[in-house]
Steps between C-alpha positions, in 0.01 A plus 500: 500500500639155555462151360550205731484156347560287195499560129702523181578863418632580154594802293528530124861391523416197709531434871724759659785361708605694808208735560159326494305632202196540723650820641487647151126430480397766750593330827737669743587183691498136400547164670453224247628198313486432128299218348180317576602274787753505780613283790331608823801428719805529273405836351702771329338845493588836355460801728523776239861451381604276789478118508385340825510124552298268724529568873283218638163671454217353294459708183134587561605643838771706328241671276289573808797633698596733215143623452458579870839672511403712200178612671696580816742717299245682285182520706521878525474552123283369215633170368426215261600154620482207259551165673512198269510188713614210283319251727352255428702470178728199472732375638267376772684594819358614832593503870442157649268629772272658240484185289396297805195721545359333188658155486391429856134543406518195277296685236779594260793329333851643530482710182178677595619538860815671375300741284264584786795546739660744256175694473461496878845656540422761235171584672690546825729742317205699368372525859836642608485761223148598609624527859779733384248726328283503812798572725570818303137606474484434126214251484222745412658672202712223349365325192581134541464255211556125529486301180674227303629435148340166414312204636659207687739254341375142506669165450812321616590145600343313791523677833634812326185547290367854557150455353260652752190711552458778245156647572344250255656689207602301194870492423810623680824687430598469135141505372274786397201354684381678813711273718811632330431871459240594764681609817415665833508879522442667836501879544498684833488880534294611801530872417411446136125446544505175306169322472622179659357165414579329174575631152412249228606700195796420280837627621861447394844559648552794265207677669689550825723779370221738394293398804774575753593821317138613530495412870812710554358788297775476238456561126575221257786547252385641168800391296411130488206269441384316811319167490340529845183672617427685824298267724460752782141601405396135495667436836313802637172342395421713197300323227697367204495703183274362227 
């Protein structure tokens, strides 16, 4: 298992210095930084117990590079790959050529163009990860989940204002309205006989653990109380329980 991406990882004694605490949470490899935001060009990452500093690459591309390299190394064995792109979290930074794709349309201010450019780069990274799975013949029997943690952040001064389209939902990040807590969730598993289409039931981030365990045919731990529920029957098209 590996985690590639951002996040603050803590133990009972606080943040561990030296070895990232994430490797004590069940992961065998980790590439990460600590905290909620990070510079996309002047980054400092922890590769297990080794610190690696910026080498000229855009941070979103680093996550993609590491994810693809992990698949290349472990494609002959079962694996779990957790990629947490921090885009489009602030600071708003993106390659100039990607920003121009949106500013040149004249439809968006600089703030929104930056956000869309960051998402565009992330989407390109997801495509590279999918290509890596296909290259190794893993597309059919790999469960792929793409989701987010919260709705978009709005606000900011003048040209840096990031208020934009949000599917007509009320609210944004920092609110408990749909605009703040309703997020995309896409699941692809060709060999899993999923029903396809759209699932409109309630789901939560905590549901992914029991759902993915069920997909892998693994039992859930019996020594702890889990908050999540197995969504696999619903994704397979079975009627909801009364």
